[in-house]
Amino acid sequence: MLTKQDNDLMCRTGPDTAMGHAMRRFWLPVMHLSDLPPSGGDPKPVELLGEHFVAWRDEQGRAGLFSAYCLHRGASMVLAHAEGDGLRCIYHGWKFAVDGAVLDTPNVADPKFKERISGRTFPVREAGGLLWAYLGPKGEEPAFPHYPFMDQDDSHRINACAIANSNYVQVIEGLVDSSHLTVLHASGLAKTNGVELDFAKKTTHMQFEASPLIEADETDFGFHYVAIRSSGDKRMARIASFIAPCFVANPNGDLWFAVVPVNDERCNFFHVWWNADKKIGEEPLRTQQLAFVGLDEPTLAKYGMTAATCDGPDAMSWSNGYRQDRAQQRSGHFTGFDSFTQEDAACSVSAGAIRDRSQEMLSTADMAISRLYRSLLACAKAAREEQSMPALNVEVGRMISTSAEIGKDEDWRGLVPHHKIVSGNARPARAQ
Ligand code: FES
Ligand SMILES: [Fe+2]
């Protein structure tokens, strides 16, 4: 439970908010590289943390992220003319390169004027199938993160994105909440038996235990938590990591998420799978994987979870019953949604655009949820009080999560010995 003030502090990420300032200190995924226009194409509108930008590639193939509002007098760069080495504003013709150099100011007689100013562009990187940007104070960008999926080429990686019409925190909550899996996804998990996909094989055991033992520790990158399920004398530990400010490494060990606010009431839910041995990025594996979890384009579009459909009538909402199929539910499916992604989104979206956490009743099953609140609030408060930002510049490459069988008295932390525990606040808890 949070006060309304803390809830706002944690959830709001616009340019004039504390959490917005915190988020802007980190490198954030903006979009799939496959959605970036080709060299010299039209600038692409992008909304991120409640601000408007355009993404573009110049004739040399350099990617750039520009403020959507021209440096001169604010006309939209969405309308700009793409001209080889820069974008030219259509109002008075000022032209900007992707690195912020001002290339031309045709309505100013002084040819030196353009050398004294610089355009509103932001540092970007391309890695792991994603365009990343740093939106914080100039010259203070942290080390660029290196995750294992960044070492894989497109054929060994799957990038997918669902748009959720809710605040970003609601989506992250679902990623650090092992106890919902057995309930919300019961029908999907029941279908994993015998399915050859790695994802199915790694999750099939979860259908058997609804109240896993949950423990969590604060770490230098955020926190990690475990869900331990018993089956006979076997104990299966699933460890997930939350990496500030909005990343989660799934216990399957080959799946990573970023939940990036588009604005306070919508987020991009990026998924990346990787496999060094299998060409999962190629057909038929790619589509099989995406369809199994409801991230294939037709299923996303059916629920208004793509860029083209998220403002349309199919987007899950109060007025359309969140697109739940009651007939399917009555005929035996637990939820009446197509797959995992839609079930998660329905729970996030239906709680309200920004969920009211002054009205919740957390239990011992929610230890990682309260740990998440503390991690996010620590970032927001550090930004508000201008103190050093937690988790900034932590080396994240080995923060990958894992799941494995452990012995009766074995400490699960032995599975992630490289995680640096900051505070020993772990308390054993059994979900009730
Ligand atoms: S507003 Fe863009 S050049 Fe004047
Ligand atoms: Fe889920």
Short mmCIF file of C-alpha atoms and ligand atoms in Angstrom, two decimals:
data_model
loop_
_atom_site.label_atom_id
_atom_site.label_comp_id
_atom_site.label_asym_id
_atom_site.label_seq_id
_atom_site.Cartn_x
_atom_site.Cartn_y
_atom_site.Cartn_z
CA MET A 1 0.00 0.00 0.00
CA LEU A 2 1.23 3.47 -0.86
CA THR A 3 0.03 6.96 -0.09
CA LYS A 4 -1.47 8.79 -3.03
CA GLN A 5 1.59 11.06 -3.01
CA ASP A 6 4.06 8.17 -3.24
CA ASN A 7 1.93 6.47 -5.88
CA ASP A 8 2.07 9.60 -8.01
CA LEU A 9 5.77 9.99 -7.35
CA MET A 10 6.42 6.43 -8.56
CA CYS A 11 4.06 6.40 -11.55
CA ARG A 12 4.41 9.79 -13.21
CA THR A 13 7.32 10.11 -15.61
CA GLY A 14 6.66 13.32 -17.56
CA PRO A 15 9.44 15.88 -18.03
CA ASP A 16 8.65 17.80 -14.83
CA THR A 17 8.40 14.85 -12.45
CA ALA A 18 10.93 13.24 -10.11
CA MET A 19 10.48 9.75 -11.59
CA GLY A 20 10.69 11.30 -15.04
CA HIS A 21 14.05 12.81 -14.12
CA ALA A 22 15.18 9.45 -12.70
CA MET A 23 14.15 7.55 -15.86
CA ARG A 24 15.98 10.06 -18.01
CA ARG A 25 19.26 9.22 -16.28
CA PHE A 26 19.23 5.73 -17.84
CA TRP A 27 19.54 4.43 -21.39
CA LEU A 28 16.01 3.43 -22.45
CA PRO A 29 14.72 1.36 -25.38
CA VAL A 30 12.73 3.58 -27.75
CA MET A 31 11.56 1.27 -30.53
CA HIS A 32 12.44 -1.77 -32.57
CA LEU A 33 15.20 -1.07 -35.09
CA SER A 34 12.97 -2.74 -37.65
CA ASP A 35 10.45 0.10 -37.13
CA LEU A 36 13.02 2.83 -37.73
CA PRO A 37 12.64 4.37 -41.20
CA PRO A 38 15.27 3.33 -43.75
CA SER A 39 18.11 5.77 -44.54
CA GLY A 40 16.65 9.04 -45.77
CA GLY A 41 13.05 7.93 -45.09
CA ASP A 42 10.41 10.07 -43.43
CA PRO A 43 10.93 10.96 -39.76
CA LYS A 44 8.95 8.68 -37.46
CA PRO A 45 6.92 10.17 -34.58
CA VAL A 46 7.79 8.71 -31.18
CA GLU A 47 6.23 9.35 -27.77
CA LEU A 48 8.36 8.50 -24.75
CA LEU A 49 7.97 9.55 -21.09
CA GLY A 50 5.17 11.92 -22.10
CA GLU A 51 7.36 13.79 -24.59
CA HIS A 52 7.25 13.87 -28.38
CA PHE A 53 10.24 13.03 -30.58
CA VAL A 54 11.02 11.90 -34.10
CA ALA A 55 13.36 9.04 -34.97
CA TRP A 56 15.24 9.14 -38.25
CA ARG A 57 18.18 7.68 -40.17
CA ASP A 58 20.38 9.89 -42.33
CA GLU A 59 21.87 8.95 -45.71
CA GLN A 60 24.96 7.51 -44.00
CA GLY A 61 22.74 5.22 -41.96
CA ARG A 62 23.27 7.12 -38.69
CA ALA A 63 20.22 6.90 -36.41
CA GLY A 64 18.97 9.94 -34.55
CA LEU A 65 16.31 11.01 -32.09
CA PHE A 66 15.17 14.63 -32.35
CA SER A 67 12.81 16.59 -30.16
CA ALA A 68 9.56 16.80 -32.11
CA TYR A 69 9.66 20.58 -31.72
CA CYS A 70 12.05 22.61 -33.86
CA LEU A 71 14.72 24.54 -32.00
CA HIS A 72 13.74 27.75 -33.79
CA ARG A 73 10.06 28.30 -33.08
CA GLY A 74 8.72 24.90 -32.35
CA ALA A 75 7.11 23.69 -35.58
CA SER A 76 6.88 19.93 -35.58
CA MET A 77 9.81 17.95 -36.94
CA VAL A 78 7.25 15.27 -37.75
CA LEU A 79 6.62 17.45 -40.83
CA ALA A 80 10.31 17.93 -41.63
CA HIS A 81 11.88 17.40 -45.01
CA ALA A 82 14.37 14.51 -45.05
CA GLU A 83 17.48 15.76 -46.83
CA GLY A 84 20.45 13.41 -46.93
CA ASP A 85 22.56 14.53 -43.99
CA GLY A 86 19.82 16.17 -41.94
CA LEU A 87 16.17 17.00 -41.30
CA ARG A 88 15.00 20.40 -42.53
CA CYS A 89 12.13 22.09 -40.71
CA ILE A 90 9.49 23.13 -43.22
CA TYR A 91 8.69 26.44 -41.47
CA HIS A 92 11.91 28.47 -42.02
CA GLY A 93 14.22 25.74 -43.28
CA TRP A 94 16.58 25.26 -40.36
CA LYS A 95 18.34 21.96 -40.89
CA PHE A 96 19.65 19.64 -38.17
CA ALA A 97 21.98 16.62 -38.27
CA VAL A 98 21.40 13.55 -36.08
CA ASP A 99 24.22 14.64 -33.75
CA GLY A 100 22.61 18.04 -33.15
CA ALA A 101 24.82 20.03 -35.56
CA VAL A 102 22.87 22.86 -37.16
CA LEU A 103 23.60 22.58 -40.88
CA ASP A 104 21.63 25.51 -42.26
CA THR A 105 19.60 28.51 -41.10
CA PRO A 106 18.52 30.07 -44.41
CA ASN A 107 16.52 32.94 -42.90
CA VAL A 108 19.55 34.21 -40.93
CA ALA A 109 22.09 36.29 -42.90
CA ASP A 110 25.03 35.56 -40.56
CA PRO A 111 26.55 32.26 -41.79
CA LYS A 112 28.33 31.81 -38.43
CA PHE A 113 25.06 31.86 -36.45
CA LYS A 114 24.47 28.15 -36.93
CA GLU A 115 27.85 27.34 -35.40
CA ARG A 116 26.85 28.93 -32.10
CA ILE A 117 23.73 26.81 -31.55
CA SER A 118 22.91 23.13 -31.49
CA GLY A 119 19.78 21.17 -32.30
CA ARG A 120 17.60 19.26 -29.87
CA THR A 121 18.86 15.75 -30.46
CA PHE A 122 19.64 12.96 -28.03
CA PRO A 123 22.38 10.30 -27.89
CA VAL A 124 21.20 6.99 -29.35
CA ARG A 125 22.59 3.48 -29.65
CA GLU A 126 21.53 0.43 -31.62
CA ALA A 127 21.74 -2.88 -29.78
CA GLY A 128 19.78 -6.10 -29.43
CA GLY A 129 17.28 -5.18 -32.14
CA LEU A 130 16.38 -1.96 -30.28
CA LEU A 131 17.03 1.74 -30.69
CA TRP A 132 18.10 3.10 -27.29
CA ALA A 133 18.21 6.73 -26.22
CA TYR A 134 19.49 8.80 -23.35
CA LEU A 135 17.21 11.75 -22.53
CA GLY A 136 19.00 13.10 -19.45
CA PRO A 137 21.34 16.00 -18.73
CA LYS A 138 23.84 16.55 -21.52
CA GLY A 139 27.15 14.74 -21.13
CA GLU A 140 26.03 12.66 -18.15
CA GLU A 141 24.98 9.49 -19.91
CA PRO A 142 25.87 6.34 -17.97
CA ALA A 143 27.81 3.42 -19.42
CA PHE A 144 25.76 1.71 -22.09
CA PRO A 145 24.31 -1.55 -20.67
CA HIS A 146 25.45 -4.81 -22.13
CA TYR A 147 22.89 -7.61 -21.93
CA PRO A 148 23.52 -11.11 -23.30
CA PHE A 149 20.89 -10.76 -26.05
CA MET A 150 22.96 -7.95 -27.55
CA ASP A 151 25.54 -10.54 -28.61
CA GLN A 152 23.01 -12.39 -30.78
CA ASP A 153 22.16 -11.51 -34.37
CA ASP A 154 18.59 -11.25 -35.60
CA SER A 155 18.30 -14.95 -36.43
CA HIS A 156 19.06 -15.94 -32.83
CA ARG A 157 16.81 -13.35 -31.21
CA ILE A 158 13.11 -12.47 -31.14
CA ASN A 159 12.04 -8.90 -30.47
CA ALA A 160 8.37 -8.26 -29.76
CA CYS A 161 6.44 -5.35 -28.30
CA ALA A 162 2.94 -5.08 -26.89
CA ILE A 163 1.37 -1.72 -26.11
CA ALA A 164 -0.49 -1.67 -22.81
CA ASN A 165 -2.92 1.15 -22.07
CA SER A 166 -1.92 1.41 -18.43
CA ASN A 167 0.81 2.96 -16.34
CA TYR A 168 4.16 1.19 -16.67
CA VAL A 169 4.35 0.12 -13.01
CA GLN A 170 1.26 -2.10 -13.38
CA VAL A 171 2.96 -4.05 -16.15
CA ILE A 172 6.23 -4.45 -14.21
CA GLU A 173 4.25 -5.69 -11.21
CA GLY A 174 3.05 -8.63 -13.30
CA LEU A 175 6.67 -9.50 -14.09
CA VAL A 176 7.71 -9.79 -10.45
CA ASP A 177 4.63 -11.63 -9.27
CA SER A 178 5.20 -15.36 -9.55
CA SER A 179 2.05 -16.33 -7.68
CA HIS A 180 -0.32 -15.09 -10.41
CA LEU A 181 1.12 -17.52 -12.95
CA THR A 182 -0.64 -20.57 -11.60
CA VAL A 183 -3.99 -18.80 -11.47
CA LEU A 184 -4.26 -16.23 -14.24
CA HIS A 185 -2.38 -18.37 -16.75
CA ALA A 186 -3.80 -21.72 -15.62
CA SER A 187 -5.37 -22.52 -18.98
CA GLY A 188 -2.25 -21.52 -20.90
CA LEU A 189 0.06 -23.50 -18.61
CA ALA A 190 -2.16 -26.55 -18.95
CA LYS A 191 -1.44 -26.43 -22.68
CA THR A 192 2.35 -26.49 -22.20
CA ASN A 193 2.47 -30.26 -21.68
CA GLY A 194 4.15 -31.80 -24.68
CA VAL A 195 4.73 -28.46 -26.46
CA GLU A 196 8.24 -28.44 -27.88
CA LEU A 197 8.88 -24.72 -27.44
CA ASP A 198 11.55 -23.95 -24.82
CA PHE A 199 9.20 -21.46 -23.17
CA ALA A 200 6.55 -24.14 -22.69
CA LYS A 201 9.03 -26.65 -21.30
CA LYS A 202 10.39 -24.15 -18.78
CA THR A 203 7.00 -23.19 -17.39
CA THR A 204 5.06 -26.43 -17.32
CA HIS A 205 5.93 -27.24 -13.68
CA MET A 206 4.32 -24.02 -12.46
CA GLN A 207 0.78 -25.29 -12.82
CA PHE A 208 1.18 -27.42 -9.72
CA GLU A 209 1.80 -24.97 -6.85
CA ALA A 210 -0.29 -21.85 -6.28
CA SER A 211 1.48 -20.51 -3.17
CA PRO A 212 5.21 -20.54 -3.80
CA LEU A 213 7.66 -19.52 -1.10
CA ILE A 214 8.75 -15.95 -1.94
CA GLU A 215 11.93 -14.22 -0.79
CA ALA A 216 13.49 -10.97 -2.03
CA ASP A 217 16.75 -9.05 -1.56
CA GLU A 218 17.70 -5.54 -2.50
CA THR A 219 20.69 -5.62 -4.86
CA ASP A 220 22.94 -2.98 -6.40
CA PHE A 221 20.95 -3.19 -9.67
CA GLY A 222 17.48 -3.13 -8.06
CA PHE A 223 16.34 -6.39 -6.49
CA HIS A 224 16.05 -10.07 -7.12
CA TYR A 225 13.44 -12.42 -5.79
CA VAL A 226 12.78 -16.11 -5.76
CA ALA A 227 9.67 -18.24 -6.00
CA ILE A 228 10.26 -21.76 -4.71
CA ARG A 229 7.74 -24.45 -5.63
CA SER A 230 7.82 -27.92 -4.19
CA SER A 231 6.77 -31.05 -5.96
CA GLY A 232 7.33 -34.20 -3.90
CA ASP A 233 10.81 -33.82 -2.42
CA LYS A 234 11.95 -31.58 -5.29
CA ARG A 235 12.24 -27.80 -4.85
CA MET A 236 12.25 -25.66 -7.98
CA ALA A 237 13.62 -22.12 -7.51
CA ARG A 238 12.78 -19.41 -10.03
CA ILE A 239 14.82 -16.22 -9.59
CA ALA A 240 13.82 -13.01 -11.39
CA SER A 241 15.77 -9.74 -11.39
CA PHE A 242 14.39 -6.23 -11.54
CA ILE A 243 17.00 -3.91 -12.99
CA ALA A 244 16.24 -0.24 -12.39
CA PRO A 245 14.45 1.64 -13.67
CA CYS A 246 12.21 -0.60 -15.83
CA PHE A 247 13.87 -3.89 -16.83
CA VAL A 248 13.16 -7.45 -15.73
CA ALA A 249 15.13 -10.60 -16.48
CA ASN A 250 12.77 -13.59 -16.50
CA PRO A 251 13.76 -16.75 -14.58
CA ASN A 252 13.69 -18.77 -17.80
CA GLY A 253 17.13 -17.24 -18.42
CA ASP A 254 16.47 -16.47 -22.08
CA LEU A 255 13.84 -13.75 -21.81
CA TRP A 256 14.26 -10.09 -20.95
CA PHE A 257 11.68 -7.32 -20.65
CA ALA A 258 11.66 -3.54 -20.73
CA VAL A 259 8.52 -1.65 -19.74
CA VAL A 260 8.99 1.88 -21.01
CA PRO A 261 6.42 4.60 -20.37
CA VAL A 262 4.98 6.15 -23.52
CA ASN A 263 3.13 8.49 -21.19
CA ASP A 264 1.64 8.03 -17.73
CA GLU A 265 -1.25 5.94 -19.06
CA ARG A 266 0.42 3.84 -21.76
CA CYS A 267 3.64 1.84 -22.03
CA ASN A 268 5.68 -0.15 -24.50
CA PHE A 269 6.17 -3.67 -23.21
CA PHE A 270 9.30 -4.91 -24.98
CA HIS A 271 10.18 -8.62 -24.96
CA VAL A 272 13.48 -10.11 -26.11
CA TRP A 273 14.16 -13.85 -26.34
CA TRP A 274 17.57 -15.11 -27.36
CA ASN A 275 19.13 -18.50 -28.05
CA ALA A 276 22.74 -18.94 -29.18
CA ASP A 277 22.07 -22.48 -30.41
CA LYS A 278 18.74 -22.16 -32.20
CA LYS A 279 17.64 -19.79 -34.93
CA ILE A 280 14.56 -18.72 -33.02
CA GLY A 281 14.41 -15.44 -34.95
CA GLU A 282 13.63 -17.33 -38.15
CA GLU A 283 10.43 -19.07 -39.23
CA PRO A 284 8.70 -21.19 -38.17
CA LEU A 285 10.15 -20.86 -34.64
CA ARG A 286 9.61 -17.12 -34.42
CA THR A 287 5.89 -17.19 -35.18
CA GLN A 288 5.33 -20.33 -33.12
CA GLN A 289 6.88 -18.64 -30.09
CA LEU A 290 5.02 -15.36 -30.53
CA ALA A 291 1.66 -17.03 -31.18
CA PHE A 292 2.05 -19.25 -28.11
CA VAL A 293 2.23 -16.24 -25.78
CA GLY A 294 -0.16 -13.97 -27.73
CA LEU A 295 2.49 -11.61 -29.12
CA ASP A 296 1.83 -12.34 -32.78
CA GLU A 297 0.55 -9.34 -34.72
CA PRO A 298 -3.03 -10.58 -35.36
CA THR A 299 -3.64 -11.40 -31.68
CA LEU A 300 -2.13 -8.11 -30.50
CA ALA A 301 -4.23 -6.18 -33.01
CA LYS A 302 -7.39 -8.01 -31.93
CA TYR A 303 -6.97 -6.46 -28.45
CA GLY A 304 -5.70 -3.05 -29.60
CA MET A 305 -2.14 -3.69 -28.44
CA THR A 306 -0.24 -2.44 -31.51
CA ALA A 307 0.72 1.09 -32.51
CA ALA A 308 -1.94 1.02 -35.22
CA THR A 309 -4.74 -0.22 -32.95
CA CYS A 310 -4.07 1.07 -29.42
CA ASP A 311 -6.32 4.12 -29.90
CA GLY A 312 -9.00 2.19 -31.77
CA PRO A 313 -12.26 0.54 -30.67
CA ASP A 314 -10.60 -2.85 -30.11
CA ALA A 315 -8.29 -1.57 -27.38
CA MET A 316 -9.24 -3.19 -24.06
CA SER A 317 -11.47 -0.82 -22.09
CA TRP A 318 -14.22 -0.64 -19.51
CA SER A 319 -16.79 -0.08 -22.23
CA ASN A 320 -15.90 -3.20 -24.25
CA GLY A 321 -15.42 -5.50 -21.26
CA TYR A 322 -11.68 -5.54 -21.94
CA ARG A 323 -12.48 -7.79 -24.94
CA GLN A 324 -12.98 -10.79 -22.69
CA ASP A 325 -14.68 -13.75 -24.37
CA ARG A 326 -17.27 -14.89 -21.82
CA ALA A 327 -18.45 -17.76 -24.03
CA GLN A 328 -14.92 -19.15 -24.13
CA GLN A 329 -14.70 -18.76 -20.36
CA ARG A 330 -17.98 -20.60 -19.83
CA SER A 331 -16.77 -23.42 -22.02
CA GLY A 332 -13.80 -24.16 -19.79
CA HIS A 333 -11.09 -21.57 -20.36
CA PHE A 334 -10.29 -19.91 -17.03
CA THR A 335 -10.05 -16.31 -18.25
CA GLY A 336 -11.56 -16.06 -21.73
CA PHE A 337 -8.49 -14.35 -23.18
CA ASP A 338 -6.39 -15.64 -26.05
CA SER A 339 -3.07 -16.04 -24.28
CA PHE A 340 -0.61 -14.97 -21.58
CA THR A 341 -0.01 -11.47 -22.98
CA GLN A 342 -3.72 -10.61 -23.12
CA GLU A 343 -4.37 -12.04 -19.65
CA ASP A 344 -1.59 -9.92 -18.18
CA ALA A 345 -2.70 -6.83 -20.07
CA ALA A 346 -6.33 -7.28 -19.01
CA CYS A 347 -5.28 -7.28 -15.34
CA SER A 348 -3.04 -4.22 -15.81
CA VAL A 349 -5.47 -2.17 -17.89
CA SER A 350 -8.63 -3.05 -15.93
CA ALA A 351 -7.08 -1.76 -12.68
CA GLY A 352 -7.34 1.77 -14.09
CA ALA A 353 -4.92 3.90 -16.07
CA ILE A 354 -2.91 4.58 -12.90
CA ARG A 355 -3.81 2.01 -10.27
CA ASP A 356 -4.71 3.44 -6.84
CA ARG A 357 -2.28 1.76 -4.44
CA SER A 358 -3.75 3.47 -1.39
CA GLN A 359 -6.60 0.98 -1.77
CA GLU A 360 -4.79 -2.35 -1.98
CA MET A 361 -4.25 -5.21 0.45
CA LEU A 362 -0.84 -6.76 -0.06
CA SER A 363 -0.11 -10.22 1.32
CA THR A 364 3.01 -12.28 1.81
CA ALA A 365 2.66 -13.33 -1.83
CA ASP A 366 3.44 -9.73 -2.77
CA MET A 367 6.88 -9.38 -1.23
CA ALA A 368 8.45 -8.58 -4.60
CA ILE A 369 5.72 -6.03 -5.32
CA SER A 370 6.53 -3.98 -2.23
CA ARG A 371 10.22 -4.43 -3.02
CA LEU A 372 9.48 -2.98 -6.49
CA TYR A 373 7.77 0.05 -4.96
CA ARG A 374 10.81 0.66 -2.76
CA SER A 375 13.25 0.39 -5.68
CA LEU A 376 11.27 2.77 -7.86
CA LEU A 377 10.65 5.25 -5.06
CA ALA A 378 14.37 5.22 -4.21
CA CYS A 379 15.08 6.32 -7.80
CA ALA A 380 12.39 9.01 -7.74
CA LYS A 381 13.51 10.35 -4.35
CA ALA A 382 17.17 10.40 -5.41
CA ALA A 383 16.19 12.49 -8.43
CA ARG A 384 13.98 14.79 -6.36
CA GLU A 385 16.67 15.34 -3.75
CA GLU A 386 19.45 15.53 -6.36
CA GLN A 387 21.32 12.66 -4.79
CA SER A 388 23.24 9.94 -6.59
CA MET A 389 20.95 7.66 -8.56
CA PRO A 390 20.71 4.04 -7.36
CA ALA A 391 21.60 1.34 -9.90
CA LEU A 392 23.18 3.79 -12.33
CA ASN A 393 26.37 2.48 -13.93
CA VAL A 394 25.97 -0.99 -12.43
CA GLU A 395 27.32 -3.65 -14.78
CA VAL A 396 24.17 -5.55 -15.80
CA GLY A 397 25.51 -8.21 -18.15
CA ARG A 398 25.51 -10.93 -15.53
CA MET A 399 22.25 -9.97 -13.82
CA ILE A 400 20.49 -12.63 -15.77
CA SER A 401 17.96 -14.65 -13.88
CA THR A 402 17.72 -18.38 -13.64
CA SER A 403 15.65 -21.30 -12.51
CA ALA A 404 16.92 -24.60 -11.16
CA GLU A 405 16.16 -27.42 -8.78
CA ILE A 406 17.68 -26.89 -5.34
CA GLY A 407 18.21 -29.20 -2.38
CA LYS A 408 16.04 -29.24 0.73
CA ASP A 409 18.29 -26.91 2.74
CA GLU A 410 20.10 -25.24 -0.13
CA ASP A 411 20.15 -21.41 -0.26
CA TRP A 412 18.79 -20.24 -3.63
CA ARG A 413 21.24 -17.31 -3.60
CA GLY A 414 23.93 -19.80 -4.54
CA LEU A 415 22.37 -19.82 -8.03
CA VAL A 416 23.18 -16.12 -8.50
CA PRO A 417 26.48 -15.67 -6.63
CA HIS A 418 27.41 -12.66 -8.79
CA HIS A 419 24.38 -10.63 -7.61
CA LYS A 420 25.53 -8.04 -5.10
CA ILE A 421 23.04 -7.95 -2.24
CA VAL A 422 22.80 -4.48 -0.74
CA SER A 423 20.47 -5.04 2.16
CA GLY A 424 19.52 -8.30 3.76
CA ASN A 425 15.85 -7.55 4.00
CA ALA A 426 14.77 -10.94 2.79
CA ARG A 427 12.16 -12.54 4.94
CA PRO A 428 10.85 -15.97 4.09
CA ALA A 429 7.20 -15.75 3.20
CA ARG A 430 4.64 -18.19 1.99
CA ALA A 431 1.87 -16.83 -0.17
CA GLN A 432 -1.47 -17.00 1.59
S1 FES B 1 10.26 26.77 -36.60
FE1 FES B 1 11.62 25.42 -37.55
S2 FES B 1 12.83 26.69 -38.82
FE2 FES B 1 11.49 28.06 -37.85
FE FE B 2 1.56 -13.06 -16.37
#
